[in-house]
Each structure stands twice: as C-alpha cells, then as structure tokens.
Coordinates of C-alpha atoms in Angstrom, one line a residue:
M17 CA 84.8 66.2 84.3
N18 CA 84.5 62.3 82.2
D19 CA 84.1 61.8 78.6
Q20 CA 80.5 61.6 78.9
E21 CA 80.1 65.0 80.3
I22 CA 82.8 66.1 77.5
G23 CA 80.5 64.3 75.0
N24 CA 77.2 65.8 75.5
S25 CA 78.7 69.4 75.9
E26 CA 80.4 68.9 72.3
Q27 CA 76.8 67.5 71.4
G28 CA 75.3 70.4 73.0
S29 CA 77.9 72.8 71.1
G30 CA 77.1 71.5 68.5
A31 CA 72.6 72.0 68.0
G32 CA 73.5 75.4 69.2
D33 CA 76.5 76.4 66.5
T34 CA 73.5 74.1 63.7
R35 CA 71.0 76.6 65.7
S36 CA 73.2 80.1 64.8
E37 CA 73.6 79.5 61.6
Y38 CA 69.5 78.8 60.9
R39 CA 68.6 82.0 62.3
L40 CA 71.3 83.4 60.2
A41 CA 70.4 81.5 57.3
W42 CA 66.7 83.0 57.9
R43 CA 68.3 86.6 58.8
R44 CA 69.7 86.5 55.9
Y45 CA 66.3 84.9 53.5
A46 CA 63.7 86.1 55.5
G47 CA 62.9 89.8 53.9
P48 CA 63.7 89.4 50.3
V49 CA 61.8 86.1 50.9
L50 CA 58.7 88.3 52.1
V51 CA 58.7 91.0 49.6
L52 CA 59.0 88.3 46.8
L53 CA 56.0 86.2 48.6
S54 CA 54.2 90.5 48.3
A55 CA 54.9 90.3 45.0
A56 CA 52.8 87.2 44.3
F57 CA 50.1 88.2 46.2
A58 CA 49.5 91.6 44.4
V59 CA 49.0 89.8 40.7
I60 CA 46.0 87.6 42.5
P61 CA 44.2 89.4 40.4
E62 CA 45.3 88.6 37.0
M63 CA 46.0 85.3 38.0
L64 CA 42.2 84.7 39.0
R65 CA 40.8 86.7 36.1
G66 CA 43.7 86.8 33.2
P67 CA 45.7 89.6 32.3
S68 CA 44.2 93.2 33.0
C69 CA 43.7 95.4 30.0
G70 CA 44.7 99.0 30.8
H71 CA 45.3 101.6 28.3
D72 CA 48.9 100.3 27.1
F73 CA 48.5 96.5 27.1
D74 CA 47.2 95.9 23.3
F75 CA 50.2 98.6 22.7
H76 CA 53.0 95.8 24.5
L77 CA 51.7 92.1 23.8
V78 CA 52.1 93.4 19.7
S79 CA 55.3 94.7 20.2
W80 CA 56.7 91.7 22.4
I81 CA 55.1 89.1 19.4
D82 CA 57.2 91.3 17.1
A83 CA 60.0 91.9 19.0
L84 CA 60.6 87.8 19.1
H85 CA 59.4 87.6 16.3
S86 CA 61.8 89.9 14.3
W87 CA 64.6 88.3 15.9
R88 CA 64.0 85.1 14.7
Q89 CA 64.1 86.4 10.6
G90 CA 67.4 87.1 12.6
I91 CA 66.4 91.0 13.0
L92 CA 68.5 91.6 16.6
Y93 CA 67.3 95.4 16.8
P94 CA 64.6 96.0 15.2
H95 CA 63.6 99.3 14.3
W96 CA 60.2 98.4 12.2
T97 CA 56.7 96.9 14.1
P98 CA 55.2 95.0 10.9
T99 CA 51.8 94.8 13.0
P100 CA 50.3 98.0 13.6
N101 CA 47.6 99.7 11.8
F102 CA 46.6 96.6 10.4
T103 CA 50.1 95.0 8.9
A104 CA 50.7 98.3 7.1
G105 CA 53.5 98.9 10.4
E106 CA 54.1 102.0 12.1
P107 CA 58.5 102.7 13.3
R108 CA 56.7 102.1 17.3
F109 CA 60.8 100.3 18.3
V110 CA 63.2 103.3 16.7
F111 CA 60.9 105.6 19.4
Y112 CA 59.1 103.8 22.2
P113 CA 62.9 102.4 24.4
P114 CA 63.7 99.3 23.6
L115 CA 64.4 97.2 28.0
T116 CA 60.7 96.3 28.1
W117 CA 59.7 95.1 24.5
M118 CA 62.7 93.2 24.7
L119 CA 62.2 92.1 28.0
G120 CA 59.4 90.8 26.6
A121 CA 60.3 89.0 23.2
F122 CA 63.4 87.1 26.0
L123 CA 59.6 86.3 27.9
G124 CA 57.6 85.4 25.8
A125 CA 60.3 82.4 23.5
L126 CA 60.2 81.0 27.1
I127 CA 57.0 81.0 28.4
P128 CA 53.2 80.4 27.1
W129 CA 52.0 84.5 26.1
R130 CA 49.3 83.5 27.8
F131 CA 50.7 83.4 31.4
L132 CA 53.8 86.2 29.8
P133 CA 51.9 89.2 30.7
Q134 CA 51.0 88.3 34.4
V135 CA 55.4 87.0 35.0
I136 CA 56.3 90.3 34.0
V137 CA 54.0 92.5 36.1
F138 CA 55.1 90.3 39.1
L139 CA 58.8 91.2 38.0
L140 CA 58.0 94.6 37.9
L141 CA 57.0 94.7 41.3
A142 CA 58.6 92.2 43.2
A143 CA 62.1 94.4 41.4
T144 CA 60.2 97.6 43.4
G145 CA 59.9 96.2 46.6
M146 CA 62.9 94.1 46.4
A147 CA 64.9 98.3 45.5
T148 CA 62.8 100.0 47.6
R149 CA 64.3 97.7 50.3
A150 CA 67.6 97.6 49.6
L151 CA 68.2 101.5 49.8
A152 CA 65.9 101.4 52.7
R153 CA 69.4 98.8 53.8
Q154 CA 71.4 102.0 54.1
V155 CA 70.4 103.5 57.6
F156 CA 68.2 100.7 58.9
N157 CA 67.1 97.4 59.6
E158 CA 66.1 94.7 58.2
G159 CA 62.3 94.7 60.2
V160 CA 61.9 98.4 58.5
A161 CA 63.6 97.5 55.1
T162 CA 61.0 94.6 54.2
L163 CA 58.0 96.0 55.5
A164 CA 59.5 99.8 53.5
G165 CA 59.8 97.1 50.3
C166 CA 56.5 95.7 50.8
A167 CA 54.3 98.5 51.4
A168 CA 56.3 100.0 48.1
I169 CA 54.7 97.6 46.3
F170 CA 51.1 97.9 47.4
S171 CA 51.5 101.9 47.1
G172 CA 48.9 102.3 45.0
Y173 CA 50.2 103.5 41.8
A174 CA 52.1 100.0 41.0
L175 CA 48.8 99.3 41.6
F176 CA 46.7 101.3 39.9
T177 CA 50.1 101.3 36.9
A178 CA 49.9 97.7 37.1
Y179 CA 46.1 96.8 36.4
E180 CA 44.2 100.9 35.3
R181 CA 47.1 101.3 32.6
S182 CA 49.3 98.1 31.8
A183 CA 51.9 100.6 31.5
F184 CA 54.5 97.7 32.1
A185 CA 57.6 100.4 30.7
E186 CA 56.9 103.0 33.6
M187 CA 56.8 99.8 35.8
T188 CA 59.7 99.8 36.0
G189 CA 60.6 103.2 37.4
G190 CA 59.8 101.9 41.2
F191 CA 63.2 100.0 40.8
W192 CA 65.2 102.9 38.6
V193 CA 64.2 105.2 41.4
P194 CA 65.3 104.0 44.5
V195 CA 68.9 102.6 43.2
M196 CA 69.4 105.6 42.0
L197 CA 68.7 107.1 45.3
M198 CA 70.3 104.5 46.9
L199 CA 73.8 105.0 45.3
V200 CA 73.4 109.4 45.6
L201 CA 72.9 109.3 49.3
R202 CA 75.4 106.6 49.8
D203 CA 78.0 108.3 50.8
F204 CA 76.0 109.5 54.0
R205 CA 74.4 106.6 55.6
P206 CA 76.3 105.9 58.6
G207 CA 79.3 105.1 58.8
A208 CA 80.4 105.5 55.5
S209 CA 83.3 107.4 54.9
P210 CA 82.7 111.3 54.2
I211 CA 83.5 112.9 50.9
P212 CA 85.4 116.0 50.8
E213 CA 84.2 119.2 52.0
A214 CA 84.9 122.2 50.0
G215 CA 87.8 123.8 52.1
A216 CA 88.7 120.0 52.8
P217 CA 92.0 118.9 51.2
G218 CA 90.5 115.7 50.7
P219 CA 92.9 112.6 50.6
G220 CA 96.4 113.0 49.9
P221 CA 97.3 111.1 45.7
P222 CA 96.2 107.5 45.1
Q223 CA 100.1 105.7 44.0
T224 CA 97.7 104.6 41.0
G225 CA 95.4 105.4 38.5
L226 CA 94.5 108.7 37.3
R227 CA 96.5 111.2 38.2
L228 CA 94.4 114.9 37.3
W229 CA 97.7 116.8 37.5
G230 CA 100.8 114.9 37.0
T231 CA 102.9 113.7 39.9
S232 CA 105.4 116.1 40.2
L233 CA 102.7 118.5 41.7
A234 CA 102.1 118.4 45.0
S235 CA 100.7 121.3 46.2
E236 CA 97.9 121.4 48.5
A237 CA 95.4 122.7 45.5
G238 CA 96.5 120.2 43.0
E239 CA 96.2 117.1 45.6
R240 CA 92.3 118.8 46.1
A241 CA 91.8 118.7 43.1
R242 CA 92.8 115.2 42.2
A243 CA 91.0 113.8 44.7
W244 CA 87.6 115.5 43.2
F245 CA 88.5 114.3 40.3
D246 CA 89.2 110.6 41.7
V247 CA 86.3 110.8 44.4
S248 CA 83.7 111.9 41.0
F249 CA 85.7 109.0 38.6
D250 CA 84.3 106.8 41.4
R251 CA 82.8 103.7 41.4
T252 CA 79.3 105.3 42.2
A253 CA 79.3 107.9 39.5
L254 CA 79.9 105.2 37.2
Q255 CA 77.0 103.3 39.1
L256 CA 75.2 105.7 38.4
A257 CA 75.0 106.4 34.5
L258 CA 74.6 102.7 34.7
V259 CA 70.9 103.7 36.5
I260 CA 70.2 107.0 34.4
A261 CA 71.1 105.1 30.8
G262 CA 69.1 102.4 31.9
A263 CA 65.8 104.5 33.1
W264 CA 66.3 105.7 29.3
L265 CA 66.0 102.6 27.8
S266 CA 63.1 101.8 30.3
N267 CA 60.5 104.7 28.9
A268 CA 61.4 107.8 27.4
P269 CA 59.1 109.6 30.8
L270 CA 61.1 107.9 33.1
G271 CA 63.8 108.7 31.4
V272 CA 62.7 113.0 32.0
M273 CA 61.6 112.1 35.5
L274 CA 64.6 109.8 37.3
S275 CA 67.0 113.3 35.6
Y276 CA 65.3 116.1 36.8
L277 CA 65.4 113.8 39.9
L278 CA 69.0 113.0 39.9
A279 CA 69.6 116.7 39.9
G280 CA 67.6 117.9 41.9
V281 CA 68.1 115.5 45.5
T282 CA 72.2 116.0 44.1
L283 CA 71.5 119.9 44.5
V284 CA 70.3 119.7 48.3
A285 CA 72.5 116.8 48.9
A286 CA 75.2 118.9 47.9
L287 CA 73.9 122.1 50.0
L288 CA 73.9 120.0 53.5
A289 CA 76.8 118.4 53.3
R290 CA 79.0 121.9 51.6
S291 CA 80.7 120.1 48.8
W292 CA 80.6 120.4 45.5
I293 CA 81.2 117.0 45.4
P294 CA 77.8 115.3 44.7
V295 CA 76.9 118.1 42.0
L296 CA 80.2 116.3 39.8
R297 CA 79.7 112.8 40.5
A298 CA 76.0 113.1 39.0
A299 CA 77.6 115.3 36.3
V300 CA 79.6 113.1 35.0
A301 CA 77.3 110.6 35.8
A302 CA 74.5 112.5 33.2
V303 CA 76.8 112.7 30.8
L304 CA 78.1 108.9 30.7
G305 CA 74.8 107.6 31.0
L306 CA 72.9 109.2 27.9
G307 CA 75.8 108.6 25.8
L308 CA 75.4 105.0 27.3
A309 CA 71.6 105.5 25.7
A310 CA 72.7 107.2 22.8
F311 CA 72.0 104.7 19.9
F312 CA 68.2 105.6 21.0
W313 CA 67.6 108.6 21.8
I314 CA 69.3 110.5 19.5
P315 CA 67.1 108.4 16.5
A316 CA 64.7 109.0 19.2
A317 CA 65.2 112.7 19.2
W318 CA 66.0 113.3 15.3
E319 CA 63.6 111.2 13.9
Q320 CA 60.4 112.8 15.6
R321 CA 60.8 115.7 12.7
W322 CA 59.3 112.0 10.5
V323 CA 56.0 111.5 12.7
E324 CA 52.9 112.7 14.7
I325 CA 54.8 113.4 17.6
R326 CA 52.9 116.3 18.8
Q327 CA 49.9 113.6 19.2
A328 CA 51.4 112.2 22.3
V329 CA 50.9 115.7 23.8
D330 CA 48.1 118.1 21.3
D331 CA 45.2 115.2 22.3
P332 CA 42.9 116.8 25.1
G333 CA 43.4 114.0 27.1
L334 CA 47.1 114.3 27.0
L335 CA 47.6 117.8 28.1
I336 CA 49.4 118.7 31.6
E337 CA 46.6 121.1 32.3
N338 CA 43.5 118.5 31.8
S339 CA 45.1 116.4 34.5
W340 CA 46.0 118.8 37.3
L341 CA 44.3 117.3 41.2
F342 CA 40.5 116.3 41.3
A343 CA 40.0 118.6 38.2
R344 CA 36.2 118.1 36.8
H345 CA 35.5 119.0 32.6
H346 CA 32.4 120.3 30.5
D347 CA 34.5 117.7 27.8
P348 CA 32.5 115.2 26.8
R349 CA 35.6 113.5 25.4
L350 CA 37.5 113.7 28.7
E351 CA 34.0 112.1 30.5
L352 CA 36.3 109.0 31.2
H353 CA 39.5 110.5 32.0
D354 CA 38.0 112.9 34.6
I355 CA 36.6 109.1 36.3
E356 CA 40.2 108.2 35.9
L357 CA 41.9 111.4 37.3
I358 CA 39.2 110.8 40.4
R359 CA 41.2 107.8 41.1
V360 CA 44.8 108.5 41.4
S361 CA 44.1 112.3 42.4
A362 CA 42.8 110.2 45.6
I363 CA 46.2 107.7 45.6
A364 CA 47.9 110.7 45.3
V365 CA 47.2 112.8 48.0
T366 CA 46.9 109.3 50.3
M367 CA 50.9 109.0 49.4
V368 CA 52.4 112.2 50.2
L369 CA 50.3 111.7 53.6
V370 CA 51.0 108.4 54.6
A371 CA 55.0 110.3 53.4
L372 CA 54.3 113.3 55.3
A373 CA 53.1 111.6 58.2
G374 CA 55.3 108.1 58.1
V375 CA 57.9 111.9 58.4
G376 CA 56.6 113.3 61.1
M377 CA 55.9 110.4 63.1
S378 CA 59.1 108.7 63.1
W379 CA 60.7 112.6 63.9
W380 CA 58.2 112.0 67.1
R381 CA 59.3 108.5 67.8
R382 CA 63.6 109.0 66.9
T383 CA 63.7 106.3 64.4
L384 CA 65.6 108.6 61.4
P385 CA 68.5 108.1 60.9
P386 CA 71.3 110.5 62.4
E387 CA 72.3 111.3 60.0
R388 CA 70.3 114.4 58.5
R389 CA 71.8 114.3 54.6
W390 CA 70.6 110.5 53.8
W391 CA 66.5 111.1 54.7
I392 CA 66.1 114.7 54.3
P393 CA 67.0 115.2 50.2
I394 CA 63.8 111.8 50.6
A395 CA 61.7 114.1 52.3
I396 CA 62.1 116.3 50.2
I397 CA 60.0 114.3 47.0
P398 CA 57.1 114.4 48.4
V399 CA 56.4 117.6 49.2
A400 CA 58.1 118.4 45.1
V401 CA 55.7 116.0 44.3
I402 CA 52.2 117.2 45.3
C403 CA 53.6 121.2 44.1
L404 CA 53.6 119.5 40.4
Q405 CA 49.6 118.4 40.4
F406 CA 48.3 121.8 40.8
P407 CA 47.3 125.1 38.5
A408 CA 50.3 127.4 40.3
S409 CA 53.5 124.7 39.3
D410 CA 52.0 125.3 35.3
F411 CA 55.2 127.8 34.4
I412 CA 57.8 125.3 35.9
W413 CA 56.0 122.7 33.4
N414 CA 56.0 124.9 30.8
A415 CA 60.0 126.0 31.4
L416 CA 61.7 123.1 31.4
P417 CA 62.6 120.8 28.9
K418 CA 60.4 117.8 27.9
M419 CA 58.5 117.9 30.9
R420 CA 54.7 118.4 29.1
F421 CA 56.0 115.0 27.5
L422 CA 55.0 113.4 30.6
Q423 CA 51.6 114.2 29.5
F424 CA 50.3 113.5 32.9
P425 CA 51.3 114.8 36.3
W426 CA 50.6 112.6 38.0
R427 CA 53.3 110.3 36.8
W428 CA 55.1 112.4 39.3
L429 CA 54.2 109.9 41.5
V430 CA 56.2 106.5 40.6
V431 CA 58.9 108.6 42.4
V432 CA 56.9 108.9 46.0
E433 CA 57.0 104.9 46.3
A434 CA 59.9 104.9 47.6
P435 CA 60.1 108.3 50.2
M436 CA 56.5 106.7 51.0
A437 CA 57.2 102.9 52.1
I438 CA 60.3 103.8 53.8
F439 CA 58.9 106.4 55.8
F440 CA 55.9 104.8 56.6
A441 CA 57.9 101.3 57.5
S442 CA 59.5 104.1 60.0
A443 CA 57.2 105.1 61.7
V444 CA 55.1 101.9 62.1
W445 CA 57.7 99.4 63.0
P446 CA 58.4 98.8 67.0
G447 CA 60.9 98.5 68.7
K448 CA 59.6 95.9 71.2
R449 CA 59.6 92.4 69.2
A450 CA 56.2 91.4 71.1
W451 CA 54.4 94.4 68.9
R452 CA 55.9 93.1 65.9
V453 CA 53.8 90.7 65.5
V454 CA 50.8 93.3 65.9
V455 CA 52.5 95.3 63.7
A456 CA 53.1 92.8 60.9
A457 CA 49.6 91.9 61.2
V458 CA 47.9 94.9 60.1
C459 CA 50.0 95.6 57.5
C460 CA 49.0 92.5 56.2
A461 CA 45.3 93.6 55.9
A462 CA 46.3 96.8 54.3
F463 CA 47.8 95.4 52.1
A464 CA 45.3 92.6 51.4
T465 CA 42.8 95.7 51.2
A466 CA 44.7 97.1 48.7
T467 CA 44.7 93.9 46.6
A468 CA 40.9 93.6 47.0
F469 CA 40.9 97.9 45.3
A470 CA 42.9 96.6 42.7
F471 CA 40.7 93.6 41.7
V472 CA 37.1 95.7 42.0
S473 CA 38.5 99.1 41.0
L474 CA 40.8 98.8 38.5
F475 CA 41.4 95.4 37.1
Q476 CA 40.4 96.6 33.0
G477 CA 38.8 93.7 31.2
C478 CA 39.7 92.0 28.0
D479 CA 37.0 92.6 25.0
E480 CA 37.2 89.0 22.9
E481 CA 40.2 90.8 20.7
D482 CA 41.9 92.1 23.5
Q483 CA 42.4 89.0 24.7
V484 CA 45.6 88.1 24.9
N485 CA 44.5 84.6 22.3
G486 CA 42.5 87.1 20.4
V487 CA 45.8 89.0 19.9
L488 CA 47.2 86.0 19.3
R489 CA 44.7 84.7 16.6
D490 CA 44.8 88.1 15.2
Y491 CA 48.7 88.3 14.4
S492 CA 48.9 84.4 12.8
S493 CA 45.4 85.3 10.6
G494 CA 47.7 88.8 9.1
D495 CA 44.7 90.6 10.2
G496 CA 46.9 93.3 12.3
V497 CA 45.4 95.9 14.6
A498 CA 44.9 99.8 15.2
G499 CA 47.9 101.9 14.9
T500 CA 49.7 104.7 17.4
D501 CA 48.8 107.6 16.5
E502 CA 52.2 109.6 17.5
Y503 CA 53.4 107.1 15.2
A504 CA 52.3 108.0 12.0
P505 CA 53.8 110.4 9.0
P506 CA 52.7 113.9 8.4
G507 CA 49.5 114.2 7.5
A508 CA 48.0 111.6 7.2
D509 CA 45.4 110.0 9.1
D510 CA 46.0 106.2 11.2
S511 CA 42.0 106.0 11.0
L512 CA 42.1 106.1 7.1
V513 CA 44.0 102.3 6.9
P514 CA 42.1 100.1 5.8
T515 CA 41.9 96.5 6.9
G516 CA 41.7 93.9 4.4
L517 CA 44.7 95.4 1.8
P518 CA 46.5 93.0 -0.1
F519 CA 50.4 94.3 -0.6
A520 CA 50.2 95.6 -3.4
C521 CA 47.6 97.7 -5.4
L522 CA 47.3 98.8 -8.6
V523 CA 46.2 102.0 -8.7
T524 CA 45.7 105.1 -12.1
D525 CA 45.1 108.0 -8.8
P526 CA 47.3 107.6 -6.7
T527 CA 44.6 109.3 -3.8
D528 CA 42.0 106.9 -4.4
T529 CA 40.6 105.9 -1.4
L530 CA 40.9 102.3 -0.9
G531 CA 38.9 101.0 2.3
K532 CA 35.1 101.5 2.4
G533 CA 32.4 102.1 5.2
D534 CA 31.5 103.2 8.0
P535 CA 33.1 107.1 8.9
D536 CA 33.5 106.3 11.7
M537 CA 34.8 102.9 12.0
T538 CA 37.5 101.8 10.4
P539 CA 37.3 101.4 7.1
E540 CA 37.9 97.9 5.2
W541 CA 38.3 96.6 2.2
N542 CA 37.8 93.9 -0.6
P543 CA 38.2 92.9 -3.5
D544 CA 33.9 93.4 -4.8
Q545 CA 34.4 97.5 -4.2
G546 CA 36.9 97.4 -7.5
S547 CA 39.2 99.9 -5.6
C548 CA 42.5 98.5 -7.2
E549 CA 42.4 97.5 -11.2
A550 CA 44.8 95.3 -9.8
T551 CA 46.8 92.9 -6.6
F552 CA 50.0 91.0 -6.0
A553 CA 51.5 89.9 -3.3
E554 CA 54.6 89.2 -2.1
S555 CA 57.9 87.6 -3.2
G556 CA 60.0 87.7 -0.3
R557 CA 59.7 89.4 3.3
T558 CA 60.9 89.7 6.4
S559 CA 60.1 93.3 9.4
E560 CA 62.9 94.8 6.9
H561 CA 63.2 94.0 4.1
H562 CA 59.9 93.2 1.1
R563 CA 60.4 92.4 -2.3
L564 CA 58.0 92.0 -5.0
T565 CA 58.2 90.7 -8.8
A566 CA 55.3 91.7 -11.4
N567 CA 54.2 92.4 -15.0
L568 CA 52.3 95.5 -15.1
P569 CA 49.0 95.8 -17.3
H570 CA 49.3 99.7 -17.6
A571 CA 51.7 102.6 -15.6
G572 CA 49.8 103.2 -12.9
Y573 CA 50.8 103.4 -9.2
L574 CA 51.6 100.7 -6.4
V575 CA 50.0 102.0 -3.6
L576 CA 52.0 99.7 -1.1
R577 CA 50.9 98.0 2.0
L578 CA 53.5 99.5 4.1
R579 CA 53.3 103.0 5.9
S580 CA 55.9 106.2 4.4
Y581 CA 59.4 106.4 6.3
P582 CA 62.1 107.9 4.9
A583 CA 64.1 104.9 6.6
W584 CA 62.9 103.2 3.4
R585 CA 65.1 102.7 0.7
L586 CA 62.5 101.6 -2.5
S587 CA 64.5 100.4 -6.0
L588 CA 62.2 99.9 -9.1
N589 CA 64.2 97.1 -11.5
G590 CA 67.1 98.0 -9.7
R591 CA 67.3 102.0 -9.4
A592 CA 66.3 104.3 -6.2
V593 CA 62.8 105.8 -6.2
G594 CA 62.6 109.2 -5.7
S595 CA 59.9 110.9 -4.3
M596 CA 55.9 109.7 -4.0
P597 CA 52.9 111.2 -4.3
S598 CA 51.4 111.1 -0.1
R599 CA 48.3 110.3 0.9
Q600 CA 46.0 111.1 3.2
D601 CA 46.2 106.6 4.9
G602 CA 49.9 107.3 5.2
L603 CA 50.8 104.3 2.9
M604 CA 53.2 103.9 -0.4
A605 CA 52.1 104.9 -3.7
V606 CA 55.1 104.3 -6.4
P607 CA 55.1 105.5 -9.8
V608 CA 55.2 102.6 -11.6
P609 CA 55.8 101.8 -15.9
R610 CA 53.8 99.2 -17.8
G611 CA 55.3 95.7 -18.0
P612 CA 57.8 93.3 -15.8
V613 CA 58.4 95.1 -12.8
E614 CA 61.4 94.6 -9.7
L615 CA 60.1 96.7 -6.1
T616 CA 62.0 95.9 -3.9
A617 CA 61.3 97.8 0.2
D618 CA 64.7 98.0 2.5
W619 CA 65.3 99.7 6.6
T620 CA 68.6 101.5 6.2
T621 CA 70.6 102.6 8.7
T622 CA 70.5 106.3 9.1
P623 CA 73.2 109.0 10.0
D624 CA 71.1 109.9 13.3
V625 CA 71.8 105.6 14.0
L626 CA 75.4 106.1 13.4
V627 CA 75.6 109.3 15.4
G628 CA 73.5 107.5 18.1
R629 CA 75.8 104.5 17.8
V630 CA 79.3 106.4 17.8
V631 CA 78.1 108.0 20.4
S632 CA 76.8 105.1 23.1
S633 CA 80.6 103.6 21.5
V634 CA 83.0 105.7 22.8
A635 CA 80.6 106.7 26.2
L636 CA 81.3 102.8 26.8
A637 CA 84.9 102.6 26.4
L638 CA 85.0 105.6 28.7
I639 CA 82.8 103.1 31.4
T640 CA 84.5 100.6 31.0
L641 CA 88.4 102.4 31.4
L642 CA 86.8 104.9 34.5
W643 CA 86.3 101.1 35.6
L644 CA 89.1 98.8 35.3
L645 CA 91.5 102.3 36.5
E646 CA 88.9 102.5 39.9
R647 CA 89.8 99.4 40.9
R648 CA 93.4 99.2 40.2
R649 CA 93.4 102.1 42.8
I650 CA 91.1 100.0 44.8
R651 CA 93.9 97.7 45.0
A652 CA 96.8 99.9 45.0
R653 CA 94.5 101.2 48.6
L654 CA 95.2 98.1 49.9
S655 CA 98.1 96.1 49.2

C-alpha cells in the first residue's frame, strides 16, 4: 500500500469515527430534546391565548407574588399571606406545601409575571415527560422510552390539570410518581443485582460501614440480618425518602396518594420477590421522608384546629360521594361540578382503557420485559385506580386515613399517567425501523389532537380582574383578593370581610358590621357609612409585623384589618393583649383605652413549628449520616 492509499484510509477512518460520534450524540440527546419539544407543543394554547385561568389560578398567582414580597422583606419562610381577604390576610403558607409557591416566587423574580404561568406549565409537563422516560428506560429501548415520555405529557389528565384546573402543585405528581416507581422497582430491572430473597443468606459482612450485630458475630442469621440492614438503608432508601418528602412538600393530596402508592407497589413487589427487603426499604424511606418534611406537615396538622379546615371537604362539590365517574346530580349547586365531572370521567376511562389495552397488546407482541416483577406492579395501578372511581369503593375512602381530603376520586389519575404512557409506547412501537416513521407520525397527530382538545374544551378564559395584569393591579393598589374558606378562623365567614377597610377602625361595639352592600355581593367600606368613629393607618408594616401609634379620643375597640390567628402576638403599650371578642368576619377587635396607644402585632414561632423543625433536622442528620456510611461502604467494596 502506497503513502496516498494509507492517507486516504486514515481520512476515511477519521470520517467514520466522526459520524459515529455524531450518531452517539444524537442518540443521547434526541430523546430528551423530543420530550422538551412535546412539552413546548402542549403549551401552545397558552402561548397563543395567555394563561388559562383554571380553578386554582388566582390562588397560585397570589401565593407567588406574596412569597416574593415576603422574601424581599427578609422573611425566608413566610407563614402569613397578606393579600387574601382584601389584605386582611390568611395563614395560607402554614397549610399549603412550599415547593411550588417558592418555585413561582423564584421564577417571578427572574422573568415577567405575564409569562410565568406558561413557563411553570412547560417546566412541570417537561418534568412529567422526563421522569416517565427515565422510568421506561429501565427496561425498554430509547424509542419506547421517549415515546412514553411524550405520551405522558398528552395523557389527558396532565392537560386537564394544567388547563381546566391550573393546579400547578398537583402537576408535580407527574414527576414524583414515576421517580418513586423507578426507585422501588430498581432491583427488578433486567441485569440488576437481585435483592436477598427470603431464606437466602445474602452477601457477606461488609468490610466497613454499618454493623448491626458487631464484628465478632459470624452466624448465618447474623450475616443475613446485617445484609438486610445494609440493603434497607442503602442509597435507594435514601433517595426514596427524598421523593416522599418532595411529594409532601409539593402538594398534600399528592403526598397522601404517593404514600399509599408506595405501600401498595412495595407490597406487590415484595410478594413477587418473596422477600421482605422492599417492605423494609419502603418503611425506612417513609419514616425518613416524612421526618424530612415534618417542618411543614407537623404545624399544618396541629394548627388545623385554628381554622375552618373542614370547609375543604364539607362543600357538596368537594365530597367524594359526589364525584364518582359519570355521576349526575339534581342539586343546582352541582351543575358546573357535573359538567367538569363528565369531562374528567371520559379522560379517566380513556386513560385506563389505553393502559390495559397496552398491557394486552404488549403481552401479545411479547414486548414486555422478561422481569415480571418490574411490570406487574405498574400494570396493577390502572386497575386499582379505576376501582376507586365507583361507589363500591366508598368503604376504602372512609377507612383509610386522610383519603377523604383528596376531595375527588379522579385525583388518583395522576398515578396512571406514567403506567398508561409506558404500556401504550410498548404496545405501538414497532420493531422494524421502516414502520417507526409511520407510528411516530400517527402519535404526533394524536398529540396534536389532544392539544387542540385542550385549546377548545379545557382552556379557561380569564375575566379582566383574574388576568395576570388584573391581579398585579389589585396587588399594587392594595385592594387585595378574596380569601380561602378553609383558612378562615373558626366560626368566621370570609364573605363578610369588606373591601376598602383602613388598617384600624375605632368602634364602641366590637361586633359592629363595618361594610355594607348587597347581601349576595362582597361588602364595601367607605368613610361616609359612619361605621368607624375614627380610622388609623399603620406606622410600620411587613407581612408578619405590624405597628400602630395613635391618640384615641375615647376607649373602645380597634378593629384591625388583620384576621385572627393564635400565632399573632399582640402588644398594647408594652403589655400583651389578652382575650378579644370574636367577630363574624374573623377580624381582630382589640380593647383599647382613651389616649395615646402603641399597638404591635408580630408573628411568633409556635411550639408545633419548633417541634417540626427539630424532627426535620434529626431526619436530615440521619439521611446525611447514612449517605456518608453508604459511600464508605461502596468504596470499601470497590477497593
């Protein structure tokens, strides 16, 4: 071979290597890019028409604005939301999990508010697709996994939650559920190291790390117990703990569902594997995860007695019994509820049928993974969820703790998104490359149809006052917005809080009604009504600290534009204010003497908050310690 031939050969080899690198890079990034493009496509209706003002839109937007405002005042973890109840406030941040309102506040500091809802919908849909793709990648090839990730975004319920309800916190379930399944089923994917089975001795004692029975114990039972202990406290258990904490800190109903889902999937996996290891691992993860989130849920659980939390489940439209699939009611109060119920019922049946048909078709085509312990627990999920949608399951809703706080049985559809998408992709993705273009084109058409359905049927138009600019205008003007019924003081009525109130109103009778107007409308206050004998403005204010100095013409009561809550500490002329008379509107009425007064209202850290912080700190310390010991054990095994 001459020099020229050798040179040409080297050039050809280099070109081939370059092409191989390009193909490798394309295979590595094509899947995530397609999922991101799918999420962007699903948000096109909001790009064209602006954000969809679904049921919870105002609630979330106000929370983001108030959280950012509190941060700018130096309050890193706010508890009081000042804008609701027409700036009389409510303890929303005590009861609503912090991750999504913190995400909204953080992004609100970086991008214009008018684009923020669309960005958050895109991010949450993209997270849903990415997590589902990662779960499918455990056992399926790149094509099936990517199609599954895209299908999860257009699953029906994800678009329903984004457009019809604007339930941004609940949308995080599209991410947390597949990540939880991925961790629970990690040991059952093909090629994974099997977990110790019942009766098996397990691996020998590690060189270093946790030693449950001491270094001198060499019995078979001791080694088996130590192996179980090591597996139960391994990195999977620690990662599961973070997922459980993340779900509870994203959305309380999601935390309830994920906890029960973890128990059910783990039990099925343990029975199939004939091993207690999955149960022990899940139990460890549940304890550590709930402990990590304790700074939120302990105060939220304890302080429920301080608000009308039953309003969250006592309204006819929020009762489990009124939301069975395709139910119809004669109560006129449920007319709009039934319209929504028909939509979500059709979505529920479609998703479950697609999931079950996908299982059957995948079984017939033999595209399911050989490891049945991986896919059987996932296949059971749609069956269990559809059973919870009918009156026969009523005893379950009444028997299991906190299940009724889900409000709607169809909320469980969030856990069907990933299973439906995976089995659908497994059923339709062809083995022959020639057919893949056809299948991809048909799926793209189906996804476009789902987006058009969201555009036409699910998108909720905004009234002027509900638009982003309208809410920002009300916020800037200090008018505030209506409150949330379940966060009202016991016995108080949010509808009685008037608009336009001054910060302090001097009255002789603490039960006087301050606002007037149509009984069916929000009452309004103005000076001409004469309901206040004198009015006073604040001399200093932040979200959780208020100060008033005044010279009162006579003794009486100062009705503050501040809802009553035990965490407020009131001080009058340096002395703590004792009991105060209750008002139907839930505002505080402070008894005051004639003459100069200095009144302060400061948010305090109550004992339940301290307990929650201590529990979370202990859980974080344990997770950190176990993680360090796990790393040390892995290094010892590799050395």
